[in-house]
Amino acid sequence: MYKVFIVDDEAVVRDGLKRTIGWQELGFELIGDYANGREALEAIDLNMPDLIISDISMPFMDGLALTAAAGSKYPHIKMIILTGYDEFEYAQQAIRLKVSDFILKPITAQEIRELLLKVKAEMDEETRRREDFSRLYSQLKQSLPLLKERFLERLVVTGMKAEEAQERFRYFGLTPLASPCLAMVADIDDFGSRPLQSESGQDTEILRYAAYNLFEEIALREDLLLFRTREERIALVVSDGAEDTDVYEKAFRVAEEARFYIHKYLKFTVTIGVGQAVQAAQQLPASYTSALSALDYRFLLGKNRVISLLDMEGRPSLAETLRADWDRQLASAVKTGSLEEIRQLIREFVCDLKQGMAPMDSCIFHIQKVILSLMNTIQELGLHEPRSILLTDVYRFKTLDEIEAWLTETVTSVMNAVAENRHHLTHMQIRKAVDYIETHYADEDISLQHLCRHVLMSTSYFSLVFKQHTGETFVEYLTRTRMDKAKELLAHTGLKFYEIAGQVGYNDPNYFSILFKKHAGMTPREFRDRQAKEHPQP
């Protein structure tokens, strides 16, 4: 609802406009009527109308003077001038004063209504434009930090022409970079031992913001450029034109301070890669790339560090330290070696990678060769994988120490599966041997060698595992089986002793009797007589 003043020295005109116009229906609220421009001008400060309908010719202050005075102080107020035919020169002045419209007297209510609807449409459009502009300005203001970060990311990561960079520095109110300068990249290692309960990731987002806020405090104090990358890392640009201050010294001091306070107060760790110094802002992408390369050495050196490529110079190459056949050694150890031997191999392998100081991609390549060899070994052994093992698993970890722990755990699981598989296979072979004895105990020619050929095992290994599984040697188990069968025949049949001896694998009845007495503590006859007394036939 727009507010309206009527200003006319003729009371009949004012009363007529008030009574004949449906102001509210047209979207207006009549908040005052005045007899001259001076009264109206005094009331403007208190009531702030949106529209003034004023006569030109009035005492004390005419309509044109009112238009000029109100327009200079409140340019948003619309003016409609009422004028007569003999005041056309005044009308020309009104046009120059940028009034919204003027109308010739005498006027009708219909003319006023049409004019009000026209002015309201104009005011609605202006209001919409102002709201759109205000909204855009608010959005721009809210987006400025993000726009600034994206500008800095582009400047540092991909590069930018000098003229464009200077223009953006002025737009964002940034101090131009002094020479030399360098880029640093900080990456959160992990969030420590604290439990993270939020499934939406809000916990980690809060912790990331806390780390950024700490870097921001240091950046403001040290006049550094700071931004977050799309990979959720924190990047800084360090420059210092002071002759007595080395840019590397400043960078390491800032990085070490941030690393220390994050570890101490936020209870988690970051690793910071320091790039090589360059002479101009246009060369920052090269410094940023070297900072990322330095950060990659966290893979070898471990977490919670400040690392520069300068620290890596003079190290032995990976080719000088790493054995070429390490993956084959591990595969062989999985098949035949002990768990401790395998763990020692993994420790030596990781130690070789660390000493070689190779780039992370090269280390990952060698680790993936080992994983591939392990996967082939699992397949050769006919195992179901104890867990899903993928070549891409290595990318889940940020340090070699983490990969060593994972690789040791994985190989241990494989070894346990190998042992379990061997135990199951051996159990099946012993079960097969027992079944064979139970079926062929009457065969006088049954022997250890014959049985081992049947189950495809060596006699020495079979003798060892058979005793482990049954608690008896092959001969003891065979003899006990034959004696148990002889007892059944003695108790439930009328077969003669020599016939029973033949049916349980002994062609010599005397030898059978000797073995039976040794096993049962009595002769076959005594055993049959006792069974007859204890279980008489009806």
XYZ file of C-alpha atoms in Angstrom, residues 188 191 194 196 198 200-214 228 232 234 266 268:
25
model
C 43.944 -32.971 7.560
C 40.398 -36.571 13.179
C 37.421 -38.808 18.913
C 32.321 -38.964 15.092
C 27.041 -37.513 12.826
C 25.613 -36.437 7.727
C 29.250 -35.433 8.133
C 28.486 -32.382 10.286
C 31.072 -33.399 12.876
C 33.881 -33.476 10.346
C 32.647 -30.249 8.742
C 32.818 -28.481 12.107
C 36.319 -29.783 12.724
C 37.431 -28.711 9.257
C 36.038 -25.246 9.885
C 37.848 -25.077 13.230
C 41.138 -25.876 11.483
C 40.427 -23.293 8.775
C 39.568 -20.702 11.410
C 42.923 -21.269 13.107
C 40.071 -23.683 0.651
C 38.875 -29.697 1.101
C 43.700 -25.381 2.979
C 41.858 -29.377 18.242
C 43.868 -33.939 15.489
